[in-house]
């Protein structure tokens, strides 16, 4: 079947998103910085190494338990920079507002952006606002871009994940995606799920302080832990083996996932990270993470292996094995 | 989907390992067991059961994935309906990507048609209430698991006086399909792992005629690895001892007579009709049509739809796969022209489809 229009699958964070970017966007702008396809671009200016990243937020609904589109937009870009091993410095802010959007809501969103920026220690230093006619956008879309500085000796990239690296996940999966989904109009049940949206740069800084040689950091947002691990396996040409009984999922989240037929491995997170670290330093990193509020439940969920390069394989609790593929279809549109 | 407080016992890995050891001990002759239900298929793949059972045990997936058994003509009818500008189509997410003969619901949605993914018929009723200027059509697919809730939505719409809600019913019944399967030449099945959810509704006794007629070992099973392994063990024991049984290994949820309330609602709204199944052809009394009394909620009447008789996609062997005659890797298109991103047949689209399960989970 020929796919000749953009469908929501292209925005899922899974295979089609990947194909769209790697097949259509990246080749056109081809350059060595872009082609690494990490969470942000890394380059040197006058000897200083900088990370530069951008992200656009279209989450629906705008307000959800645990946050709103505003703090999500700050945390998203802050985290993308942190995943490059950078200390986030400055952010820009672009607003696309639909005509008729309540002023009070805008103020609330902006206030939480301010709070999130303060919490992450970044400044919003430039911005732009556009208002479009009713129907030309849905309520409010936000773009944030940011730059950060990378310390000497730090070199974090998906390409550096190496055979033998233990893989750490900083906490429970699927909190954000399921919290947003259960708020959507039309979902006829109430739950008390809360998004995990949070900035991770503080914890990353401490992690890099104990282990500057961390190989890979990624925040498993759209497409979830499953898709992110696949991206890393492909970029680093390694195999990945994870253990299902080590994957943390909150009970309530697991329940809703099961009810609605979602696999937590593919549901978005907004305040979690995956780290590939040198084997001899895993304990130090793990302890640092666990002593930080964002990483209390950090756990080693698997390791990089030489078998099945490019593939993620999971061992199930009963001892069976199966592939964890990249998300193929649309799991949840407009989740971030 | 257990929501069952003691379900954790049924996830106990130690228990699973013990049952596995027993299966290895009993199973001598090669046996072909069919899991009828798509949810079983997924659980089997996701828990890696296929990598753990002895070589003598082959697990085949049957006609139990609702999207997969939906006839090509019906898929085309869904798309036709979506092309009508006065209609909002409400559907479960799985149908959205199934390729019709020349479009899909997903493509229609991308080109501006109003197609909404819902998680229950309540959501569909809600949409109808909120948009009185449009006709809302719910695409009713699935077995006796979903049929009662769809029937209930029609009763609710009737009670609310909703004039803009209709259902396009392509609902199917499991037992007639198993009869048809057993009578199909070339099909070779030594035992059935019978569905859990469906059986909660129809009850264990519903399979009695099938068992009496074919004397084929049957085990009703829940969805946790332990449930499925218990069923495999039971079937292996039956087959080895030459004493077929109709066993209920899901007693915590399934009774002999089923759920009388759900059955009554279903019976009030639906009547059986001959229905076309992908891969199995027309099976007598295997479909659920909306009774004439509720004709105004029947999308077939409301839109005078005629469901085209379209052949399945070229090269796709979904039909053979649904009969357990072939496995996905035997399809020339599997993994090459047909992948979950650009699926050729429904078995690659549905989250419960056998081809999707092989592609996603099976380590070759
Ligand atoms: S692999 Fe694709 S084409 Fe082949 S049987 Fe499965 S769905 Fe049909």
XYZ file of C-alpha atoms and ligand atoms in Angstrom:
708
model
C 0.000 0.000 0.000
C 1.517 3.308 -0.989
C 1.501 5.946 1.714
C 1.207 9.234 -0.094
C 0.069 11.599 2.621
C 1.363 12.348 6.082
C -0.565 10.309 8.613
C -0.501 10.445 12.385
C 1.851 7.454 12.293
C 4.522 9.791 10.968
C 4.387 11.606 14.273
C 4.262 8.578 16.539
C 7.927 8.555 17.444
C 8.132 5.043 16.026
C 9.222 3.579 12.721
C 7.425 5.937 10.378
C 8.644 9.026 12.238
C 12.069 7.615 11.896
C 11.653 6.944 8.203
C 10.282 10.424 7.647
C 13.262 12.020 9.329
C 15.997 9.719 8.104
C 14.529 9.317 4.616
C 13.028 12.695 3.758
C 14.228 15.416 6.083
C 17.802 14.566 7.003
C 19.115 13.813 3.472
C 17.991 17.219 2.263
C 19.914 19.112 4.915
C 22.650 16.542 5.099
C 25.604 17.549 7.259
C 27.769 15.719 9.749
C 26.140 17.328 12.787
C 22.574 16.534 11.787
C 23.306 13.046 10.540
C 24.085 11.834 14.048
C 20.375 12.200 14.828
C 20.908 12.470 18.575
C 18.443 14.376 20.774
C 20.269 17.609 19.947
C 23.073 18.882 17.736
C 26.551 19.023 19.228
C 29.227 21.335 17.782
C 32.151 23.515 18.825
C 32.243 27.298 18.709
C 35.559 28.932 19.524
C 36.644 25.900 21.462
C 33.487 25.642 23.544
C 31.341 22.601 22.826
C 27.662 23.451 22.618
C 24.457 21.460 22.339
C 21.498 22.902 20.456
C 18.034 21.386 20.413
C 14.453 22.191 19.486
C 11.105 20.638 20.241
C 7.484 21.482 19.501
C 4.570 20.704 21.763
C 1.014 20.015 20.658
C -0.253 18.006 23.613
C -4.004 17.579 23.949
C -5.399 18.411 26.479
C -3.227 21.398 27.365
C -3.716 20.857 31.089
C -3.274 17.364 32.501
C -2.552 15.930 35.929
C 1.021 16.651 36.826
C 1.590 19.502 34.407
C 0.551 21.382 31.294
C 1.889 22.173 27.846
C 4.051 24.931 29.361
C 6.249 23.042 31.788
C 6.247 20.131 29.348
C 7.762 22.416 26.699
C 10.482 23.674 29.039
C 11.313 20.255 30.437
C 11.319 18.693 26.987
C 14.026 20.922 25.585
C 15.972 21.030 28.845
C 16.004 17.233 28.807
C 17.018 17.015 25.166
C 20.038 19.160 26.006
C 20.791 17.160 29.132
C 20.693 13.964 27.049
C 23.557 15.409 24.999
C 25.489 15.646 28.251
C 25.065 19.424 28.210
C 24.290 21.898 30.914
C 21.229 23.756 29.539
C 21.709 27.529 29.489
C 19.227 29.475 27.394
C 15.875 28.712 25.830
C 13.731 30.409 23.227
C 9.973 30.266 23.243
C 7.594 30.290 20.269
C 3.844 30.422 20.820
C 1.162 29.666 18.236
C -2.153 30.648 19.747
C -5.580 29.981 18.333
C -7.919 32.924 18.213
C -10.291 32.768 21.161
C -7.876 31.071 23.531
C -8.645 32.233 27.100
C -6.203 34.779 28.428
C -6.306 33.189 31.870
C -5.191 29.837 30.449
C -2.313 31.489 28.638
C -1.166 33.132 31.844
C -1.324 29.827 33.679
C 0.747 28.146 30.979
C 3.322 30.937 30.963
C 3.593 30.893 34.746
C 4.349 27.193 34.770
C 6.953 27.780 32.057
C 8.565 30.340 34.286
C 8.485 27.946 37.235
C 9.871 25.061 35.212
C 12.646 27.261 33.792
C 13.570 28.394 37.285
C 13.578 24.837 38.558
C 15.879 23.775 35.724
C 18.054 26.847 36.094
C 17.627 28.058 32.527
C 16.682 31.472 31.192
C 14.115 32.117 28.465
C 15.945 34.750 26.500
C 14.023 35.240 23.272
C 10.633 34.430 21.881
C 7.919 34.899 19.311
C 4.130 34.919 19.365
C 1.683 34.242 16.531
C -2.082 34.171 16.685
C -3.927 32.211 13.993
C -7.651 32.257 13.116
C -9.963 29.899 14.927
C -9.539 26.389 13.577
C -6.119 27.029 12.053
C -4.482 25.560 15.163
C -5.904 23.796 18.175
C -5.757 26.109 21.229
C -2.036 26.433 21.787
C 1.131 25.028 20.275
C 4.551 25.781 21.739
C 8.052 25.511 20.361
C 11.099 25.745 22.535
C 14.724 25.672 21.444
C 17.711 25.735 23.684
C 21.446 25.760 23.899
C 23.696 24.241 26.476
C 27.366 23.832 27.213
C 29.179 20.511 27.313
C 31.974 20.019 29.821
C 35.403 18.848 28.812
C 35.736 15.075 28.783
C 32.020 14.485 28.383
C 30.991 12.732 25.185
C 27.467 11.382 25.316
C 25.894 9.917 22.183
C 23.759 6.996 21.098
C 26.687 5.908 18.933
C 28.849 5.328 22.003
C 26.695 2.611 23.582
C 29.030 -0.374 23.783
C 28.735 -4.124 24.236
C 28.757 -4.910 27.945
C 27.234 -1.582 29.022
C 24.592 -2.015 31.694
C 21.403 -0.070 30.885
C 19.826 2.024 33.617
C 16.245 3.274 33.534
C 15.631 6.103 36.000
C 12.081 5.185 37.046
C 8.653 3.910 36.107
C 7.496 3.773 32.491
C 4.465 5.209 30.723
C 3.325 7.696 33.396
C 3.057 10.688 31.087
C 1.372 9.017 28.155
C -1.276 7.298 30.203
C -1.941 10.393 32.348
C -2.601 12.466 29.236
C -4.569 9.781 27.479
C -6.938 9.210 30.359
C -7.738 12.932 30.368
C -8.791 12.955 26.755
C -12.328 13.760 26.003
C -14.208 10.587 25.327
C -12.360 8.393 27.771
C -15.157 7.519 30.067
C -13.255 6.722 33.207
C -11.407 8.552 35.887
C -8.017 7.629 37.226
C -5.448 9.324 39.369
C -2.534 8.900 36.984
C -0.050 11.773 37.023
C 2.405 12.823 34.327
C 6.074 12.516 35.209
C 7.065 15.722 33.398
C 10.217 17.026 35.025
C 13.628 18.367 34.111
C 16.461 15.898 34.353
C 19.472 18.168 33.965
C 20.127 18.325 37.716
C 20.370 14.574 38.023
C 22.398 14.260 34.815
C 24.901 16.775 36.129
C 25.444 14.664 39.228
C 25.668 11.492 37.162
C 28.316 13.027 34.926
C 30.187 14.262 37.983
C 30.637 10.692 39.238
C 31.065 9.231 35.765
C 32.086 11.686 33.020
C 32.409 8.736 30.665
C 28.675 7.901 30.504
C 28.268 6.561 26.973
C 24.646 7.249 26.149
C 21.727 9.165 27.621
C 18.249 9.272 26.142
C 14.885 10.344 27.447
C 12.315 7.862 26.183
C 9.537 10.271 25.205
C 7.302 9.532 22.209
C 7.640 5.917 21.194
C 8.584 4.984 24.754
C 11.427 2.900 26.148
C 10.945 0.253 23.448
C 11.455 2.611 20.508
C 14.292 4.504 22.186
C 16.238 1.314 22.868
C 15.781 0.358 19.227
C 17.190 3.708 18.123
C 20.224 3.199 20.304
C 20.712 -0.398 19.127
C 20.613 0.790 15.524
C 22.877 3.807 16.036
C 25.532 1.891 17.982
C 25.124 -1.390 16.045
C 24.783 -3.344 19.263
C 22.249 -5.851 20.524
C 20.214 -5.026 23.592
C 18.862 -7.499 26.092
C 16.364 -6.391 28.728
C 14.479 -8.252 31.446
C 10.744 -7.801 31.683
C 10.580 -8.348 35.436
C 12.999 -5.496 36.002
C 10.960 -2.928 34.084
C 9.252 -0.612 36.554
C 5.604 0.217 35.810
C 3.250 1.648 38.408
C 0.360 -0.641 39.174
C -2.319 1.861 38.197
C -0.503 2.622 34.947
C -0.137 -1.063 34.145
C -3.843 -1.528 34.819
C -4.941 1.228 32.454
C -2.483 0.076 29.796
C -3.891 -3.411 29.985
C -7.459 -2.168 29.857
C -6.849 -0.016 26.794
C -4.442 -2.344 25.056
C -1.292 -0.244 25.317
C 2.139 -1.654 25.902
C 3.944 0.471 28.529
C 7.156 -0.110 26.594
C 5.811 2.181 23.871
C 4.109 4.851 25.937
C 5.714 8.286 26.343
C 7.666 9.393 29.399
C 8.587 13.017 30.077
C 10.800 12.781 33.121
C 12.749 9.562 32.732
C 16.046 8.662 31.155
C 17.946 5.665 29.902
C 21.682 5.555 30.540
C 24.327 3.265 29.037
C 27.320 3.379 31.340
C 30.706 1.643 31.557
C 30.225 -1.577 33.480
C 32.722 -0.794 36.238
C 30.954 2.464 37.071
C 27.365 1.314 37.101
C 27.125 1.128 40.885
C 28.384 4.650 41.381
C 25.975 6.022 38.789
C 23.074 4.040 40.164
C 23.698 5.244 43.713
C 23.916 8.832 42.562
C 20.649 8.490 40.690
C 18.867 6.833 43.589
C 19.849 9.625 45.932
C 18.286 12.171 43.554
C 14.506 12.737 43.702
C 14.140 12.056 39.962
C 15.925 8.729 40.097
C 14.800 7.080 43.310
C 13.608 3.997 41.478
C 16.518 3.793 39.063
C 17.305 0.217 38.112
C 19.480 -1.730 35.728
C 17.027 -3.165 33.218
C 19.420 -4.947 30.901
C 22.662 -4.646 28.992
C 24.184 -4.122 25.604
C 25.258 -7.408 23.997
C 27.119 -8.560 20.902
C 24.343 -10.920 19.754
C 21.582 -9.756 17.414
C 23.047 -6.310 16.573
C 20.370 -3.702 15.950
C 17.784 -5.749 17.812
C 16.269 -5.419 21.257
C 15.376 -8.731 22.875
C 13.483 -9.140 26.101
C 13.589 -12.038 28.513
C 10.159 -12.669 29.983
C 9.507 -13.577 33.633
C 8.894 -17.211 32.730
C 12.235 -17.394 30.952
C 11.059 -17.012 27.360
C 12.462 -14.476 24.936
C 10.906 -12.161 22.433
C 11.797 -9.205 20.283
C 10.976 -5.670 21.324
C 10.528 -3.903 18.006
C 10.280 -0.213 17.358
C 6.736 1.093 17.581
C 5.201 0.524 14.161
C 1.917 2.348 14.208
C 0.250 5.212 15.882
C 0.194 4.534 19.579
C -0.968 7.910 20.849
C -1.161 11.085 18.809
C -0.577 14.488 20.429
C 0.952 13.204 23.585
C 3.610 15.914 23.828
C -7.539 -7.498 31.064
C -7.943 -9.381 34.238
C -8.722 -6.732 36.826
C -8.838 -9.821 38.962
C -7.129 -9.426 42.337
C -5.696 -12.922 42.379
C -4.439 -12.627 38.832
C -0.938 -12.232 40.210
C -0.865 -15.950 41.071
C -1.402 -16.594 37.428
C 1.683 -14.622 36.619
C 3.864 -16.547 39.015
C 6.998 -17.448 37.062
C 7.877 -20.354 39.357
C 4.505 -21.964 38.783
C 4.915 -21.400 35.054
C 8.268 -23.153 35.092
C 6.823 -26.134 36.942
C 4.005 -26.493 34.435
C 6.509 -26.214 31.611
C 8.567 -29.005 33.103
C 5.454 -31.165 33.216
C 4.678 -30.414 29.563
C 8.192 -31.486 28.614
C 7.661 -34.677 30.587
C 4.287 -35.677 29.081
C 4.563 -34.582 25.500
C 5.848 -37.422 23.298
C 3.961 -37.262 20.007
C 3.978 -34.106 17.924
C 0.731 -32.175 18.477
C -0.808 -29.162 16.807
C -2.759 -26.956 19.184
C -4.702 -23.955 18.027
C -5.240 -20.935 20.211
C -8.477 -19.532 18.914
C -8.264 -16.112 20.450
C -6.055 -13.227 19.321
C -5.417 -12.195 22.898
C -3.983 -15.651 23.521
C -1.782 -15.289 20.469
C -0.373 -12.062 21.816
C 0.135 -13.420 25.291
C 1.918 -16.475 23.887
C 4.279 -14.364 21.823
C 4.817 -11.710 24.438
C 5.638 -14.140 27.184
C 7.926 -16.137 24.924
C 5.976 -19.369 25.451
C 6.820 -20.518 21.950
C 10.493 -20.475 22.850
C 9.827 -22.630 25.930
C 7.477 -25.461 24.936
C 9.010 -28.713 23.634
C 9.476 -29.137 19.901
C 6.624 -31.628 19.872
C 4.123 -28.853 20.628
C 3.158 -26.568 17.723
C 1.029 -23.595 18.593
C -1.141 -22.306 15.759
C -3.133 -19.113 15.810
C -6.754 -19.405 14.832
C -9.532 -17.171 13.560
C -9.782 -15.202 16.780
C -8.475 -11.800 15.839
C -11.557 -9.684 15.156
C -9.904 -7.386 12.648
C -8.279 -10.274 10.798
C -11.428 -12.268 10.185
C -13.353 -9.234 8.986
C -14.072 -9.770 5.321
C -12.417 -7.548 2.739
C -15.837 -6.392 1.514
C -16.736 -5.246 4.989
C -13.515 -3.262 5.284
C -14.373 -1.594 1.976
C -17.840 -0.829 3.302
C -16.281 0.823 6.363
C -14.178 3.010 4.109
C -17.191 3.858 1.913
C -19.067 4.936 4.979
C -16.201 7.126 6.125
C -16.215 8.876 2.765
C -19.727 10.135 3.448
C -19.406 13.733 4.612
C -22.433 13.548 6.867
C -20.967 10.708 8.861
C -18.665 10.489 11.847
C -17.194 7.008 12.009
C -16.438 5.783 15.514
C -14.192 2.761 15.699
C -11.783 0.816 17.829
C -8.224 1.788 16.938
C -7.240 -1.509 15.402
C -9.377 -1.058 12.308
C -7.954 2.265 11.338
C -4.919 1.013 9.451
C -6.425 -2.042 7.785
C -5.967 -1.640 4.048
C -9.181 -1.724 2.052
C -9.116 -2.345 -1.684
C -8.028 1.195 -2.440
C -8.004 3.192 0.755
C -8.087 2.764 4.515
C -9.771 4.558 7.374
C -6.433 6.062 8.252
C -6.008 7.547 4.800
C -9.553 8.828 4.821
C -8.890 10.497 8.135
C -5.666 12.007 6.849
C -7.620 13.508 3.970
C -10.090 15.134 6.314
C -12.844 12.591 6.994
C -14.180 12.491 10.500
C -13.065 9.198 12.002
C -12.737 8.894 15.742
C -10.979 6.214 17.714
C -13.035 5.270 20.726
C -12.404 2.901 23.585
C -15.985 1.989 24.263
C -19.397 2.374 22.708
C -20.171 4.894 25.458
C -17.712 7.237 23.807
C -19.502 6.756 20.492
C -22.873 7.537 22.069
C -21.344 10.605 23.598
C -20.133 11.840 20.223
C -23.619 11.282 18.810
C -25.147 13.302 21.607
C -22.735 16.154 21.146
C -22.987 16.333 17.349
C -26.679 16.006 16.507
C -26.096 17.423 13.020
C -24.049 14.384 12.015
C -24.791 10.706 11.799
C -22.457 8.718 14.041
C -21.751 5.167 12.952
C -19.975 2.721 15.207
C -18.117 -0.065 13.407
C -19.106 -3.194 15.284
C -16.484 -5.866 14.903
C -15.470 -8.651 17.203
C -16.984 -11.690 18.808
C -19.364 -12.289 21.680
C -16.963 -10.285 23.844
C -17.775 -6.944 22.270
C -21.194 -7.731 20.802
C -23.089 -7.342 24.117
C -21.713 -3.858 24.752
C -22.580 -2.856 21.204
C -26.068 -4.264 21.683
C -26.327 -2.324 24.925
C -25.335 0.866 23.110
C -28.239 0.386 20.716
C -30.623 -0.086 23.623
C -29.172 3.010 25.283
C -29.508 5.046 22.098
C -33.102 3.864 21.846
C -33.813 4.848 25.461
C -32.203 8.255 24.974
C -34.123 8.836 21.783
C -30.875 9.352 19.839
C -31.695 9.646 16.151
C -28.178 9.960 14.805
C -26.524 6.795 16.097
C -26.139 3.618 14.096
C -24.011 0.499 14.110
C -22.496 -1.282 11.158
C -22.440 -4.779 12.565
C -19.814 -7.190 11.367
C -19.938 -9.125 14.634
C -19.176 -12.797 14.558
C -19.722 -15.899 16.655
C -16.861 -18.121 17.625
C -18.443 -21.573 17.825
C -19.772 -21.754 14.236
C -16.296 -20.795 13.020
C -14.754 -23.700 14.925
C -17.252 -26.072 13.331
C -16.399 -24.688 9.914
C -12.725 -24.970 10.629
C -12.982 -28.624 11.656
C -14.865 -29.369 8.454
C -12.388 -27.601 6.199
C -10.224 -30.012 4.208
C -6.521 -29.709 4.928
C -7.003 -28.381 8.434
C -5.175 -30.470 10.990
C -5.701 -29.568 14.633
C -5.248 -31.867 17.617
C -6.651 -29.593 20.288
C -8.137 -26.163 20.916
C -7.112 -23.575 23.472
C -10.482 -21.882 23.754
C -10.907 -18.157 24.314
C -11.317 -16.662 27.764
C -13.252 -13.436 27.271
C -15.695 -14.899 24.788
C -16.322 -17.836 27.073
C -17.069 -15.586 30.025
C -20.065 -14.472 27.970
C -21.147 -17.644 26.172
C -20.159 -20.147 28.885
C -18.243 -23.404 28.695
C -21.309 -25.397 27.658
C -21.474 -23.501 24.386
C -18.594 -25.673 23.146
C -20.295 -28.949 24.089
C -21.801 -29.579 20.615
C -18.386 -28.993 19.028
C -16.719 -31.378 21.429
C -19.422 -34.040 21.089
C -19.294 -33.898 17.354
C -15.522 -34.002 16.804
C -14.228 -35.442 20.088
C -11.415 -32.928 19.949
C -9.630 -32.039 23.201
C -10.522 -28.504 24.276
C -9.286 -26.347 27.145
C -10.723 -22.977 28.046
C -7.970 -20.706 29.185
C -7.279 -17.313 30.723
C -4.631 -14.953 29.409
C -1.708 -15.139 31.780
C 1.236 -17.348 30.858
C 0.302 -19.771 33.644
C -3.258 -20.031 32.283
C -2.068 -20.804 28.795
C 0.582 -23.252 29.913
C -1.989 -25.031 32.078
C -4.187 -25.421 29.026
C -1.291 -26.748 26.962
C -0.490 -29.238 29.710
C -4.111 -30.401 29.913
C -4.326 -30.848 26.163
C -1.008 -32.678 25.983
C -2.153 -35.030 28.735
C -5.515 -35.665 27.022
C -3.861 -36.368 23.714
C -1.173 -38.633 25.159
C -3.760 -40.622 27.138
C -6.192 -40.786 24.217
C -9.035 -39.463 26.389
C -10.338 -36.198 24.942
C -11.902 -33.726 27.332
C -13.657 -30.407 27.266
C -11.892 -28.782 30.201
C -12.463 -25.420 31.778
C -9.042 -24.209 32.870
C -10.402 -20.704 33.437
C -12.882 -21.552 36.139
C -12.175 -18.354 37.992
C -13.956 -16.405 35.281
C -15.933 -18.805 33.096
C -19.095 -20.618 34.207
C -20.910 -23.402 32.388
C -23.785 -21.187 31.318
C -21.950 -17.891 30.737
C -23.279 -14.444 31.489
C -27.076 -14.605 31.124
C -27.498 -10.829 31.217
C -25.048 -10.204 28.413
C -26.525 -13.059 26.399
C -30.021 -11.642 26.851
C -28.980 -8.157 25.703
C -27.228 -9.627 22.700
C -30.261 -11.725 21.841
C -32.610 -8.790 22.209
C -30.718 -6.729 19.631
C -29.052 -9.241 17.337
C -30.118 -12.259 15.357
C -27.807 -14.750 13.717
C -27.146 -14.631 10.003
C -24.772 -16.269 7.576
C -21.574 -14.281 7.484
C -18.451 -14.047 5.367
C -15.144 -14.607 7.146
C -11.774 -13.869 5.724
C -10.154 -17.177 4.985
C -13.154 -19.293 5.923
C -15.779 -18.077 3.477
C -19.474 -17.918 4.284
C -20.283 -19.698 7.534
C -23.939 -20.402 8.353
C -25.351 -18.571 11.383
C -21.951 -17.185 12.284
C -22.782 -13.491 12.089
C -24.817 -11.168 14.259
C -27.206 -8.878 12.411
C -29.285 -6.163 14.020
C -32.903 -7.300 14.395
C -35.498 -5.531 12.234
C -37.066 -3.981 15.363
C -33.904 -1.945 15.719
C -33.571 -1.295 12.003
C -33.215 2.448 12.475
C -29.906 1.809 14.249
C -28.673 -0.442 11.493
C -26.188 1.403 9.306
C -26.895 -1.049 6.500
C -30.459 0.248 6.296
C -29.723 3.862 7.111
C -27.210 4.141 4.288
C -28.515 1.354 2.079
C -24.980 0.032 1.980
C -24.233 -2.845 -0.195
C -21.202 -4.696 0.923
C -19.023 -5.420 -2.078
C -17.669 -8.863 -2.752
C -13.984 -7.999 -2.958
C -11.112 -10.434 -3.152
C -8.397 -10.296 -0.483
C -5.179 -8.427 -1.319
C -3.039 -10.164 -3.926
C -0.433 -12.507 -2.516
C -1.752 -12.274 1.029
C -2.284 -15.669 2.638
C -4.097 -14.408 5.740
C -6.842 -16.932 5.022
C -4.476 -19.902 5.272
C -2.942 -18.415 8.388
C -6.330 -17.978 10.069
C -7.035 -21.662 9.381
C -3.721 -22.658 10.886
C -2.652 -24.219 7.589
C 0.313 -21.905 7.045
C 2.490 -19.682 9.193
C 3.418 -16.080 8.354
C 7.017 -16.763 7.296
C 5.539 -18.955 4.535
C 4.004 -15.839 2.985
C 6.224 -14.442 0.241
C 5.358 -10.909 1.285
C 6.069 -11.363 4.989
C 8.681 -8.937 6.261
C 9.446 -7.657 2.778
C 6.475 -6.044 1.096
C 4.300 -6.579 4.142
C 5.393 -5.075 7.448
C 3.481 -3.356 10.228
C 4.318 -0.003 8.626
C 2.931 -0.851 5.246
C 0.725 -3.852 5.869
C -0.773 -5.769 2.963
C -3.261 -7.814 4.948
C -5.115 -7.418 8.219
C -3.043 -10.064 10.012
C -0.127 -7.638 9.851
C -2.155 -4.645 11.023
C -4.099 -5.812 13.972
C -2.340 -5.762 17.300
C -3.685 -9.304 17.648
C -2.790 -10.432 14.160
C -0.596 -13.470 13.725
C 1.679 -11.889 11.121
C 2.177 -8.840 13.336
C 2.975 -11.109 16.267
C 5.575 -13.047 14.262
C 7.069 -9.857 12.920
C 7.186 -8.070 16.254
C 8.074 -10.767 18.690
C 9.454 -13.864 17.057
C 13.194 -14.170 17.128
C 14.072 -15.929 13.891
S 2.492 -11.351 5.829
Fe 1.102 -9.771 5.119
S 0.510 -10.411 3.106
Fe 1.388 -12.195 4.115
S -0.358 -13.211 5.045
Fe 0.446 -11.842 6.569
S -0.747 -9.983 6.330
Fe -1.058 -11.178 4.474
